[in-house]
Amino acid sequence: MQTQRPPTRRTFLDGIIGFCSSIAGAAMALPAIAYLWPAARASGAESVELPGAKDMTPGQSAMIRVGSEAVVVVRDRNGFKAFSAVCTHLGCLVKWDAGGKRFLCPCHAAVFDENGHVVSGPPPSPLVKYVTKQVGDAVFVSAA
Ligand code: FES
């Protein structure tokens, strides 16, 4: 018959350190997973009306929130375009440059063209496109 030895101070401390390390690791990993999984951040088929759409003139932009995502909507001569305002590099918010007809990211000087494609800078992919739907004077924006 085998007897069980009582835990020593060393094994007790090893267990506490292991537990604390696991909690710290999970706390660091969860934001990284949320960042790397953008589809998980998008919130389904929510459609948001763009406030003041009928007063926007070609070249103007507006920032709205669709679900949990910041979205920049631009009016051009053909209608409205919408893209996630979240830069695909490290997540800074891009701004519309009406004069240059492009999106600029202030964090690492990235430039996206008017269709959201990367022109220069470190972003690995284009801005995520959103769908716009015009109904009379109202414009609705939703995830693609
Ligand atoms: S976060 Fe936009 S270029 Fe780095």
mmCIF file of N, CA and C and ligand atoms in Angstrom:
data_model
loop_
_atom_site.group_PDB
_atom_site.id
_atom_site.type_symbol
_atom_site.label_atom_id
_atom_site.label_comp_id
_atom_site.label_asym_id
_atom_site.label_seq_id
_atom_site.Cartn_x
_atom_site.Cartn_y
_atom_site.Cartn_z
ATOM 1 N N MET A 1 0.839 -1.174 0.000
ATOM 2 C CA MET A 1 0.000 0.000 0.000
ATOM 3 C C MET A 1 0.894 1.252 0.000
ATOM 4 N N GLN A 2 0.521 2.200 -0.871
ATOM 5 C CA GLN A 2 1.332 3.402 -1.010
ATOM 6 C C GLN A 2 0.734 4.522 -0.159
ATOM 7 N N THR A 3 1.594 5.190 0.554
ATOM 8 C CA THR A 3 1.110 6.298 1.396
ATOM 9 C C THR A 3 1.288 7.607 0.630
ATOM 10 N N GLN A 4 0.371 8.504 0.826
ATOM 11 C CA GLN A 4 0.431 9.795 0.143
ATOM 12 C C GLN A 4 1.150 10.791 1.047
ATOM 13 N N ARG A 5 2.144 11.465 0.437
ATOM 14 C CA ARG A 5 2.890 12.443 1.222
ATOM 15 C C ARG A 5 2.155 13.773 1.230
ATOM 16 N N PRO A 6 2.199 14.484 2.311
ATOM 17 C CA PRO A 6 1.541 15.797 2.349
ATOM 18 C C PRO A 6 2.309 16.778 1.454
ATOM 19 N N PRO A 7 1.610 17.763 0.866
ATOM 20 C CA PRO A 7 2.297 18.724 -0.001
ATOM 21 C C PRO A 7 3.318 19.550 0.783
ATOM 22 N N THR A 8 4.421 19.760 0.129
ATOM 23 C CA THR A 8 5.455 20.573 0.777
ATOM 24 C C THR A 8 5.209 22.045 0.449
ATOM 25 N N ARG A 9 5.925 22.910 1.106
ATOM 26 C CA ARG A 9 5.817 24.348 0.828
ATOM 27 C C ARG A 9 6.195 24.630 -0.622
ATOM 28 N N ARG A 10 7.205 23.894 -1.107
ATOM 29 C CA ARG A 10 7.674 24.106 -2.476
ATOM 30 C C ARG A 10 6.594 23.738 -3.502
ATOM 31 N N THR A 11 5.941 22.574 -3.329
ATOM 32 C CA THR A 11 4.897 22.194 -4.293
ATOM 33 C C THR A 11 3.700 23.141 -4.198
ATOM 34 N N PHE A 12 3.395 23.628 -2.992
ATOM 35 C CA PHE A 12 2.300 24.585 -2.838
ATOM 36 C C PHE A 12 2.616 25.883 -3.598
ATOM 37 N N LEU A 13 3.841 26.420 -3.420
ATOM 38 C CA LEU A 13 4.233 27.648 -4.108
ATOM 39 C C LEU A 13 4.296 27.454 -5.628
ATOM 40 N N ASP A 14 4.771 26.279 -6.060
ATOM 41 C CA ASP A 14 4.781 25.988 -7.506
ATOM 42 C C ASP A 14 3.361 26.032 -8.067
ATOM 43 N N GLY A 15 2.414 25.494 -7.325
ATOM 44 C CA GLY A 15 1.018 25.520 -7.775
ATOM 45 C C GLY A 15 0.476 26.932 -7.855
ATOM 46 N N ILE A 16 0.761 27.750 -6.860
ATOM 47 C CA ILE A 16 0.298 29.151 -6.866
ATOM 48 C C ILE A 16 0.915 29.914 -8.042
ATOM 49 N N ILE A 17 2.226 29.738 -8.272
ATOM 50 C CA ILE A 17 2.904 30.431 -9.378
ATOM 51 C C ILE A 17 2.334 29.962 -10.719
ATOM 52 N N GLY A 18 2.084 28.686 -10.871
ATOM 53 C CA GLY A 18 1.501 28.159 -12.104
ATOM 54 C C GLY A 18 0.116 28.730 -12.349
ATOM 55 N N PHE A 19 -0.692 28.813 -11.296
ATOM 56 C CA PHE A 19 -2.045 29.354 -11.427
ATOM 57 C C PHE A 19 -1.995 30.829 -11.852
ATOM 58 N N CYS A 20 -1.155 31.613 -11.171
ATOM 59 C CA CYS A 20 -1.038 33.044 -11.502
ATOM 60 C C CYS A 20 -0.505 33.235 -12.920
ATOM 61 N N SER A 21 0.433 32.404 -13.347
ATOM 62 C CA SER A 21 0.958 32.500 -14.716
ATOM 63 C C SER A 21 -0.126 32.200 -15.737
ATOM 64 N N SER A 22 -0.971 31.228 -15.442
ATOM 65 C CA SER A 22 -2.068 30.901 -16.357
ATOM 66 C C SER A 22 -3.028 32.069 -16.500
ATOM 67 N N ILE A 23 -3.384 32.702 -15.392
ATOM 68 C CA ILE A 23 -4.299 33.855 -15.438
ATOM 69 C C ILE A 23 -3.661 34.999 -16.236
ATOM 70 N N ALA A 24 -2.376 35.278 -15.986
ATOM 71 C CA ALA A 24 -1.692 36.365 -16.703
ATOM 72 C C ALA A 24 -1.614 36.045 -18.201
ATOM 73 N N GLY A 25 -1.336 34.810 -18.551
ATOM 74 C CA GLY A 25 -1.270 34.400 -19.950
ATOM 75 C C GLY A 25 -2.620 34.563 -20.646
ATOM 76 N N ALA A 26 -3.693 34.168 -19.969
ATOM 77 C CA ALA A 26 -5.024 34.324 -20.554
ATOM 78 C C ALA A 26 -5.375 35.796 -20.722
ATOM 79 N N ALA A 27 -5.001 36.624 -19.749
ATOM 80 C CA ALA A 27 -5.298 38.062 -19.837
ATOM 81 C C ALA A 27 -4.570 38.703 -21.013
ATOM 82 N N MET A 28 -3.391 38.220 -21.358
ATOM 83 C CA MET A 28 -2.654 38.762 -22.502
ATOM 84 C C MET A 28 -3.135 38.158 -23.812
ATOM 85 N N ALA A 29 -3.559 36.915 -23.809
ATOM 86 C CA ALA A 29 -3.929 36.234 -25.049
ATOM 87 C C ALA A 29 -5.297 36.664 -25.572
ATOM 88 N N LEU A 30 -6.253 36.933 -24.696
ATOM 89 C CA LEU A 30 -7.604 37.241 -25.161
ATOM 90 C C LEU A 30 -7.672 38.487 -26.048
ATOM 91 N N PRO A 31 -7.045 39.613 -25.667
ATOM 92 C CA PRO A 31 -7.074 40.768 -26.590
ATOM 93 C C PRO A 31 -6.382 40.465 -27.915
ATOM 94 N N ALA A 32 -5.321 39.682 -27.898
ATOM 95 C CA ALA A 32 -4.621 39.339 -29.140
ATOM 96 C C ALA A 32 -5.526 38.499 -30.038
ATOM 97 N N ILE A 33 -6.244 37.562 -29.463
ATOM 98 C CA ILE A 33 -7.164 36.729 -30.250
ATOM 99 C C ILE A 33 -8.294 37.588 -30.817
ATOM 100 N N ALA A 34 -8.829 38.503 -30.015
ATOM 101 C CA ALA A 34 -9.901 39.389 -30.490
ATOM 102 C C ALA A 34 -9.416 40.258 -31.640
ATOM 103 N N TYR A 35 -8.142 40.702 -31.563
ATOM 104 C CA TYR A 35 -7.589 41.527 -32.647
ATOM 105 C C TYR A 35 -7.415 40.715 -33.920
ATOM 106 N N LEU A 36 -6.922 39.481 -33.781
ATOM 107 C CA LEU A 36 -6.632 38.663 -34.949
ATOM 108 C C LEU A 36 -7.879 38.049 -35.564
ATOM 109 N N TRP A 37 -9.012 38.165 -34.895
ATOM 110 C CA TRP A 37 -10.242 37.558 -35.377
ATOM 111 C C TRP A 37 -11.270 38.637 -35.652
ATOM 112 N N PRO A 38 -11.051 39.469 -36.709
ATOM 113 C CA PRO A 38 -11.946 40.604 -36.936
ATOM 114 C C PRO A 38 -13.382 40.191 -37.192
ATOM 115 N N ALA A 39 -13.608 39.038 -37.788
ATOM 116 C CA ALA A 39 -14.982 38.614 -38.052
ATOM 117 C C ALA A 39 -15.766 38.466 -36.752
ATOM 118 N N ALA A 40 -15.069 38.115 -35.692
ATOM 119 C CA ALA A 40 -15.748 37.955 -34.412
ATOM 120 C C ALA A 40 -16.203 39.296 -33.857
ATOM 121 N N ARG A 41 -15.531 40.391 -34.288
ATOM 122 C CA ARG A 41 -15.904 41.712 -33.795
ATOM 123 C C ARG A 41 -17.105 42.276 -34.533
ATOM 124 N N ALA A 42 -17.268 41.896 -35.803
ATOM 125 C CA ALA A 42 -18.398 42.414 -36.560
ATOM 126 C C ALA A 42 -19.685 41.849 -35.975
ATOM 127 N N SER A 43 -20.709 42.660 -35.981
ATOM 128 C CA SER A 43 -21.910 42.203 -35.307
ATOM 129 C C SER A 43 -23.048 41.996 -36.303
ATOM 130 N N GLY A 44 -23.010 40.917 -36.976
ATOM 131 C CA GLY A 44 -24.119 40.449 -37.774
ATOM 132 C C GLY A 44 -24.613 41.418 -38.824
ATOM 133 N N ALA A 45 -25.914 41.461 -38.981
ATOM 134 C CA ALA A 45 -26.524 42.186 -40.082
ATOM 135 C C ALA A 45 -27.109 43.516 -39.647
ATOM 136 N N GLU A 46 -26.507 44.166 -38.674
ATOM 137 C CA GLU A 46 -27.026 45.442 -38.217
ATOM 138 C C GLU A 46 -26.904 46.483 -39.331
ATOM 139 N N SER A 47 -27.964 47.241 -39.523
ATOM 140 C CA SER A 47 -27.980 48.306 -40.527
ATOM 141 C C SER A 47 -28.217 49.618 -39.792
ATOM 142 N N VAL A 48 -27.349 50.597 -40.046
ATOM 143 C CA VAL A 48 -27.414 51.870 -39.332
ATOM 144 C C VAL A 48 -27.659 52.988 -40.328
ATOM 145 N N GLU A 49 -28.619 53.876 -39.993
ATOM 146 C CA GLU A 49 -28.892 55.009 -40.872
ATOM 147 C C GLU A 49 -27.829 56.075 -40.654
ATOM 148 N N LEU A 50 -27.334 56.613 -41.766
ATOM 149 C CA LEU A 50 -26.332 57.677 -41.716
ATOM 150 C C LEU A 50 -27.024 59.004 -41.429
ATOM 151 N N PRO A 51 -26.744 59.619 -40.280
ATOM 152 C CA PRO A 51 -27.393 60.887 -39.981
ATOM 153 C C PRO A 51 -26.918 61.994 -40.923
ATOM 154 N N GLY A 52 -27.848 62.809 -41.381
ATOM 155 C CA GLY A 52 -27.506 63.957 -42.222
ATOM 156 C C GLY A 52 -27.037 63.596 -43.619
ATOM 157 N N ALA A 53 -27.384 62.416 -44.096
ATOM 158 C CA ALA A 53 -26.897 61.968 -45.406
ATOM 159 C C ALA A 53 -27.330 62.899 -46.531
ATOM 160 N N LYS A 54 -28.564 63.398 -46.460
ATOM 161 C CA LYS A 54 -29.068 64.214 -47.576
ATOM 162 C C LYS A 54 -28.354 65.564 -47.668
ATOM 163 N N ASP A 55 -27.712 65.986 -46.584
ATOM 164 C CA ASP A 55 -27.002 67.277 -46.605
ATOM 165 C C ASP A 55 -25.530 67.134 -46.983
ATOM 166 N N MET A 56 -25.060 65.898 -47.131
ATOM 167 C CA MET A 56 -23.646 65.699 -47.481
ATOM 168 C C MET A 56 -23.428 65.987 -48.969
ATOM 169 N N THR A 57 -22.336 66.667 -49.258
ATOM 170 C CA THR A 57 -21.994 66.961 -50.648
ATOM 171 C C THR A 57 -20.835 66.058 -51.065
ATOM 172 N N PRO A 58 -20.634 65.857 -52.365
ATOM 173 C CA PRO A 58 -19.528 64.994 -52.815
ATOM 174 C C PRO A 58 -18.190 65.436 -52.224
ATOM 175 N N GLY A 59 -17.460 64.464 -51.704
ATOM 176 C CA GLY A 59 -16.165 64.739 -51.062
ATOM 177 C C GLY A 59 -16.255 64.736 -49.544
ATOM 178 N N GLN A 60 -17.465 64.918 -49.005
ATOM 179 C CA GLN A 60 -17.612 64.940 -47.547
ATOM 180 C C GLN A 60 -17.651 63.514 -46.993
ATOM 181 N N SER A 61 -17.308 63.418 -45.722
ATOM 182 C CA SER A 61 -17.320 62.116 -45.058
ATOM 183 C C SER A 61 -17.983 62.243 -43.690
ATOM 184 N N ALA A 62 -18.349 61.105 -43.158
ATOM 185 C CA ALA A 62 -18.926 61.064 -41.814
ATOM 186 C C ALA A 62 -18.456 59.790 -41.146
ATOM 187 N N MET A 63 -18.287 59.855 -39.847
ATOM 188 C CA MET A 63 -17.876 58.673 -39.078
ATOM 189 C C MET A 63 -19.088 58.203 -38.281
ATOM 190 N N ILE A 64 -19.431 56.926 -38.421
ATOM 191 C CA ILE A 64 -20.546 56.377 -37.658
ATOM 192 C C ILE A 64 -20.100 55.061 -37.029
ATOM 193 N N ARG A 65 -20.953 54.511 -36.193
ATOM 194 C CA ARG A 65 -20.653 53.232 -35.569
ATOM 195 C C ARG A 65 -21.673 52.210 -36.087
ATOM 196 N N VAL A 66 -21.163 51.094 -36.602
ATOM 197 C CA VAL A 66 -22.023 49.992 -37.027
ATOM 198 C C VAL A 66 -21.639 48.808 -36.156
ATOM 199 N N GLY A 67 -22.534 48.412 -35.288
ATOM 200 C CA GLY A 67 -22.187 47.400 -34.285
ATOM 201 C C GLY A 67 -21.108 47.975 -33.390
ATOM 202 N N SER A 68 -20.008 47.279 -33.265
ATOM 203 C CA SER A 68 -18.907 47.760 -32.433
ATOM 204 C C SER A 68 -17.807 48.402 -33.265
ATOM 205 N N GLU A 69 -18.051 48.565 -34.558
ATOM 206 C CA GLU A 69 -17.008 49.028 -35.469
ATOM 207 C C GLU A 69 -17.202 50.487 -35.889
ATOM 208 N N ALA A 70 -16.112 51.258 -35.890
ATOM 209 C CA ALA A 70 -16.152 52.617 -36.433
ATOM 210 C C ALA A 70 -16.093 52.504 -37.953
ATOM 211 N N VAL A 71 -16.997 53.199 -38.610
ATOM 212 C CA VAL A 71 -17.102 53.130 -40.071
ATOM 213 C C VAL A 71 -17.060 54.544 -40.626
ATOM 214 N N VAL A 72 -16.267 54.740 -41.676
ATOM 215 C CA VAL A 72 -16.210 56.049 -42.330
ATOM 216 C C VAL A 72 -16.986 55.945 -43.648
ATOM 217 N N VAL A 73 -17.922 56.871 -43.809
ATOM 218 C CA VAL A 73 -18.766 56.905 -45.005
ATOM 219 C C VAL A 73 -18.381 58.126 -45.817
ATOM 220 N N VAL A 74 -18.153 57.929 -47.097
ATOM 221 C CA VAL A 74 -17.735 59.016 -47.983
ATOM 222 C C VAL A 74 -18.770 59.166 -49.087
ATOM 223 N N ARG A 75 -19.132 60.408 -49.352
ATOM 224 C CA ARG A 75 -20.024 60.658 -50.487
ATOM 225 C C ARG A 75 -19.167 61.074 -51.670
ATOM 226 N N ASP A 76 -19.395 60.433 -52.807
ATOM 227 C CA ASP A 76 -18.729 60.879 -54.036
ATOM 228 C C ASP A 76 -19.811 61.188 -55.068
ATOM 229 N N ARG A 77 -19.394 61.441 -56.300
ATOM 230 C CA ARG A 77 -20.371 61.831 -57.327
ATOM 231 C C ARG A 77 -21.373 60.722 -57.618
ATOM 232 N N ASN A 78 -20.987 59.463 -57.362
ATOM 233 C CA ASN A 78 -21.861 58.338 -57.684
ATOM 234 C C ASN A 78 -22.716 57.871 -56.513
ATOM 235 N N GLY A 79 -22.475 58.392 -55.346
ATOM 236 C CA GLY A 79 -23.254 57.934 -54.198
ATOM 237 C C GLY A 79 -22.402 57.853 -52.944
ATOM 238 N N PHE A 80 -22.623 56.808 -52.155
ATOM 239 C CA PHE A 80 -21.933 56.677 -50.877
ATOM 240 C C PHE A 80 -21.086 55.407 -50.859
ATOM 241 N N LYS A 81 -19.914 55.505 -50.225
ATOM 242 C CA LYS A 81 -19.043 54.345 -49.995
ATOM 243 C C LYS A 81 -18.771 54.287 -48.509
ATOM 244 N N ALA A 82 -18.622 53.080 -47.980
ATOM 245 C CA ALA A 82 -18.355 52.954 -46.546
ATOM 246 C C ALA A 82 -17.279 51.891 -46.320
ATOM 247 N N PHE A 83 -16.382 52.204 -45.395
ATOM 248 C CA PHE A 83 -15.291 51.301 -45.048
ATOM 249 C C PHE A 83 -15.114 51.318 -43.536
ATOM 250 N N SER A 84 -14.616 50.219 -43.013
ATOM 251 C CA SER A 84 -14.211 50.232 -41.614
ATOM 252 C C SER A 84 -13.138 51.310 -41.458
ATOM 253 N N ALA A 85 -13.253 52.086 -40.389
ATOM 254 C CA ALA A 85 -12.251 53.132 -40.141
ATOM 255 C C ALA A 85 -11.037 52.563 -39.418
ATOM 256 N N VAL A 86 -11.069 51.280 -39.143
ATOM 257 C CA VAL A 86 -9.984 50.654 -38.396
ATOM 258 C C VAL A 86 -8.891 50.213 -39.362
ATOM 259 N N CYS A 87 -7.729 50.802 -39.215
ATOM 260 C CA CYS A 87 -6.590 50.467 -40.066
ATOM 261 C C CYS A 87 -6.241 48.991 -39.899
ATOM 262 N N THR A 88 -5.937 48.342 -41.021
ATOM 263 C CA THR A 88 -5.642 46.912 -40.982
ATOM 264 C C THR A 88 -4.220 46.616 -40.508
ATOM 265 N N HIS A 89 -3.464 47.647 -40.182
ATOM 266 C CA HIS A 89 -2.128 47.417 -39.636
ATOM 267 C C HIS A 89 -2.243 47.131 -38.142
ATOM 268 N N LEU A 90 -2.420 48.166 -37.352
ATOM 269 C CA LEU A 90 -2.494 47.954 -35.904
ATOM 270 C C LEU A 90 -3.743 48.554 -35.279
ATOM 271 N N GLY A 91 -4.705 48.905 -36.106
ATOM 272 C CA GLY A 91 -6.009 49.275 -35.560
ATOM 273 C C GLY A 91 -6.243 50.744 -35.253
ATOM 274 N N CYS A 92 -5.410 51.647 -35.702
ATOM 275 C CA CYS A 92 -5.702 53.075 -35.520
ATOM 276 C C CYS A 92 -6.871 53.456 -36.429
ATOM 277 N N LEU A 93 -7.480 54.589 -36.158
ATOM 278 C CA LEU A 93 -8.602 55.030 -36.981
ATOM 279 C C LEU A 93 -8.094 55.894 -38.134
ATOM 280 N N VAL A 94 -8.511 55.515 -39.336
ATOM 281 C CA VAL A 94 -8.125 56.290 -40.511
ATOM 282 C C VAL A 94 -9.053 57.487 -40.655
ATOM 283 N N LYS A 95 -8.567 58.490 -41.394
ATOM 284 C CA LYS A 95 -9.373 59.682 -41.674
ATOM 285 C C LYS A 95 -9.424 59.895 -43.185
ATOM 286 N N TRP A 96 -10.557 60.439 -43.650
ATOM 287 C CA TRP A 96 -10.740 60.728 -45.065
ATOM 288 C C TRP A 96 -10.068 62.050 -45.398
ATOM 289 N N ASP A 97 -9.247 62.045 -46.431
ATOM 290 C CA ASP A 97 -8.597 63.249 -46.930
ATOM 291 C C ASP A 97 -9.305 63.624 -48.227
ATOM 292 N N ALA A 98 -10.244 64.580 -48.124
ATOM 293 C CA ALA A 98 -11.082 64.924 -49.277
ATOM 294 C C ALA A 98 -10.250 65.474 -50.427
ATOM 295 N N GLY A 99 -9.231 66.294 -50.115
ATOM 296 C CA GLY A 99 -8.412 66.893 -51.166
ATOM 297 C C GLY A 99 -7.659 65.852 -51.967
ATOM 298 N N GLY A 100 -7.140 64.845 -51.292
ATOM 299 C CA GLY A 100 -6.364 63.821 -51.972
ATOM 300 C C GLY A 100 -7.175 62.608 -52.357
ATOM 301 N N LYS A 101 -8.481 62.596 -51.998
ATOM 302 C CA LYS A 101 -9.365 61.459 -52.255
ATOM 303 C C LYS A 101 -8.723 60.158 -51.779
ATOM 304 N N ARG A 102 -8.378 60.132 -50.505
ATOM 305 C CA ARG A 102 -7.709 58.957 -49.941
ATOM 306 C C ARG A 102 -7.950 58.922 -48.432
ATOM 307 N N PHE A 103 -7.660 57.765 -47.866
ATOM 308 C CA PHE A 103 -7.747 57.602 -46.417
ATOM 309 C C PHE A 103 -6.321 57.605 -45.867
ATOM 310 N N LEU A 104 -6.136 58.326 -44.768
ATOM 311 C CA LEU A 104 -4.810 58.417 -44.152
ATOM 312 C C LEU A 104 -4.867 57.833 -42.760
ATOM 313 N N CYS A 105 -3.862 57.047 -42.430
ATOM 314 C CA CYS A 105 -3.741 56.540 -41.066
ATOM 315 C C CYS A 105 -2.618 57.337 -40.387
ATOM 316 N N PRO A 106 -2.940 58.013 -39.283
ATOM 317 C CA PRO A 106 -1.946 58.869 -38.641
ATOM 318 C C PRO A 106 -0.862 58.094 -37.881
ATOM 319 N N CYS A 107 -1.107 56.835 -37.601
ATOM 320 C CA CYS A 107 -0.163 56.116 -36.724
ATOM 321 C C CYS A 107 1.167 55.784 -37.399
ATOM 322 N N HIS A 108 1.120 55.227 -38.620
ATOM 323 C CA HIS A 108 2.349 54.846 -39.304
ATOM 324 C C HIS A 108 2.339 55.323 -40.753
ATOM 325 N N ALA A 109 1.604 56.419 -40.982
ATOM 326 C CA ALA A 109 1.594 57.097 -42.284
ATOM 327 C C ALA A 109 1.113 56.227 -43.439
ATOM 328 N N ALA A 110 0.165 55.351 -43.180
ATOM 329 C CA ALA A 110 -0.382 54.537 -44.267
ATOM 330 C C ALA A 110 -1.349 55.367 -45.094
ATOM 331 N N VAL A 111 -1.416 55.017 -46.373
ATOM 332 C CA VAL A 111 -2.345 55.670 -47.285
ATOM 333 C C VAL A 111 -3.165 54.586 -47.984
ATOM 334 N N PHE A 112 -4.484 54.788 -47.997
ATOM 335 C CA PHE A 112 -5.408 53.902 -48.724
ATOM 336 C C PHE A 112 -6.088 54.747 -49.799
ATOM 337 N N ASP A 113 -6.327 54.160 -50.965
ATOM 338 C CA ASP A 113 -7.005 54.943 -52.002
ATOM 339 C C ASP A 113 -8.497 55.047 -51.682
ATOM 340 N N GLU A 114 -9.235 55.713 -52.577
ATOM 341 C CA GLU A 114 -10.658 55.957 -52.307
ATOM 342 C C GLU A 114 -11.492 54.682 -52.287
ATOM 343 N N ASN A 115 -10.930 53.563 -52.737
ATOM 344 C CA ASN A 115 -11.626 52.272 -52.664
ATOM 345 C C ASN A 115 -11.113 51.403 -51.528
ATOM 346 N N GLY A 116 -10.284 51.988 -50.664
ATOM 347 C CA GLY A 116 -9.811 51.275 -49.484
ATOM 348 C C GLY A 116 -8.573 50.428 -49.707
ATOM 349 N N HIS A 117 -8.023 50.445 -50.932
ATOM 350 C CA HIS A 117 -6.827 49.638 -51.211
ATOM 351 C C HIS A 117 -5.579 50.327 -50.668
ATOM 352 N N VAL A 118 -4.625 49.522 -50.222
ATOM 353 C CA VAL A 118 -3.386 50.065 -49.675
ATOM 354 C C VAL A 118 -2.558 50.683 -50.799
ATOM 355 N N VAL A 119 -2.178 51.946 -50.614
ATOM 356 C CA VAL A 119 -1.308 52.633 -51.566
ATOM 357 C C VAL A 119 0.129 52.614 -51.054
ATOM 358 N N SER A 120 0.287 52.904 -49.760
ATOM 359 C CA SER A 120 1.623 52.859 -49.167
ATOM 360 C C SER A 120 1.499 52.639 -47.669
ATOM 361 N N GLY A 121 2.609 52.206 -47.092
ATOM 362 C CA GLY A 121 2.624 51.980 -45.651
ATOM 363 C C GLY A 121 2.526 50.506 -45.302
ATOM 364 N N PRO A 122 2.503 50.220 -44.011
ATOM 365 C CA PRO A 122 2.601 48.826 -43.560
ATOM 366 C C PRO A 122 1.322 47.996 -43.532
ATOM 367 N N PRO A 123 0.116 48.539 -43.771
ATOM 368 C CA PRO A 123 -1.070 47.677 -43.644
ATOM 369 C C PRO A 123 -1.009 46.470 -44.577
ATOM 370 N N PRO A 124 -1.362 45.296 -44.092
ATOM 371 C CA PRO A 124 -1.270 44.078 -44.892
ATOM 372 C C PRO A 124 -2.453 43.876 -45.832
ATOM 373 N N SER A 125 -3.543 44.599 -45.619
ATOM 374 C CA SER A 125 -4.733 44.368 -46.437
ATOM 375 C C SER A 125 -5.561 45.656 -46.533
ATOM 376 N N PRO A 126 -6.496 45.678 -47.496
ATOM 377 C CA PRO A 126 -7.327 46.875 -47.670
ATOM 378 C C PRO A 126 -8.263 47.105 -46.484
ATOM 379 N N LEU A 127 -8.854 48.294 -46.453
ATOM 380 C CA LEU A 127 -9.882 48.563 -45.454
ATOM 381 C C LEU A 127 -11.083 47.656 -45.728
ATOM 382 N N VAL A 128 -11.743 47.239 -44.668
ATOM 383 C CA VAL A 128 -12.910 46.365 -44.825
ATOM 384 C C VAL A 128 -14.077 47.194 -45.362
ATOM 385 N N LYS A 129 -14.658 46.697 -46.447
ATOM 386 C CA LYS A 129 -15.740 47.433 -47.109
ATOM 387 C C LYS A 129 -17.075 47.167 -46.415
ATOM 388 N N TYR A 130 -17.895 48.187 -46.327
ATOM 389 C CA TYR A 130 -19.250 48.072 -45.811
ATOM 390 C C TYR A 130 -20.225 48.350 -46.951
ATOM 391 N N VAL A 131 -21.450 47.893 -46.770
ATOM 392 C CA VAL A 131 -22.471 48.064 -47.802
ATOM 393 C C VAL A 131 -23.291 49.315 -47.495
ATOM 394 N N THR A 132 -23.535 50.128 -48.524
ATOM 395 C CA THR A 132 -24.425 51.279 -48.356
ATOM 396 C C THR A 132 -25.657 51.051 -49.216
ATOM 397 N N LYS A 133 -26.797 51.477 -48.685
ATOM 398 C CA LYS A 133 -28.060 51.323 -49.419
ATOM 399 C C LYS A 133 -28.837 52.617 -49.275
ATOM 400 N N GLN A 134 -29.161 53.232 -50.403
ATOM 401 C CA GLN A 134 -29.881 54.500 -50.379
ATOM 402 C C GLN A 134 -31.361 54.235 -50.598
ATOM 403 N N VAL A 135 -32.174 54.761 -49.680
ATOM 404 C CA VAL A 135 -33.630 54.650 -49.792
ATOM 405 C C VAL A 135 -34.179 56.068 -49.690
ATOM 406 N N GLY A 136 -34.524 56.643 -50.826
ATOM 407 C CA GLY A 136 -34.943 58.046 -50.829
ATOM 408 C C GLY A 136 -33.773 58.927 -50.416
ATOM 409 N N ASP A 137 -33.995 59.748 -49.387
ATOM 410 C CA ASP A 137 -32.913 60.595 -48.875
ATOM 411 C C ASP A 137 -32.076 59.893 -47.814
ATOM 412 N N ALA A 138 -32.535 58.750 -47.359
ATOM 413 C CA ALA A 138 -31.842 58.048 -46.268
ATOM 414 C C ALA A 138 -30.788 57.093 -46.835
ATOM 415 N N VAL A 139 -29.686 56.970 -46.078
ATOM 416 C CA VAL A 139 -28.630 56.031 -46.449
ATOM 417 C C VAL A 139 -28.397 55.087 -45.271
ATOM 418 N N PHE A 140 -28.381 53.791 -45.552
ATOM 419 C CA PHE A 140 -28.178 52.786 -44.524
ATOM 420 C C PHE A 140 -26.844 52.078 -44.773
ATOM 421 N N VAL A 141 -26.123 51.813 -43.695
ATOM 422 C CA VAL A 141 -24.805 51.184 -43.782
ATOM 423 C C VAL A 141 -24.836 49.892 -42.981
ATOM 424 N N SER A 142 -24.301 48.833 -43.586
ATOM 425 C CA SER A 142 -24.246 47.552 -42.878
ATOM 426 C C SER A 142 -22.988 46.805 -43.294
ATOM 427 N N ALA A 143 -22.652 45.804 -42.495
ATOM 428 C CA ALA A 143 -21.485 44.979 -42.809
ATOM 429 C C ALA A 143 -21.761 44.209 -44.102
ATOM 430 N N ALA A 144 -20.699 43.954 -44.864
ATOM 431 C CA ALA A 144 -20.858 43.243 -46.147
ATOM 432 C C ALA A 144 -21.239 41.795 -45.925
HETATM 433 S S1 FES B 1 -2.000 51.450 -37.559
HETATM 434 FE FE1 FES B 1 -2.388 52.328 -39.480
HETATM 435 S S2 FES B 1 -0.470 52.295 -40.411
HETATM 436 FE FE2 FES B 1 -0.084 51.392 -38.516
#
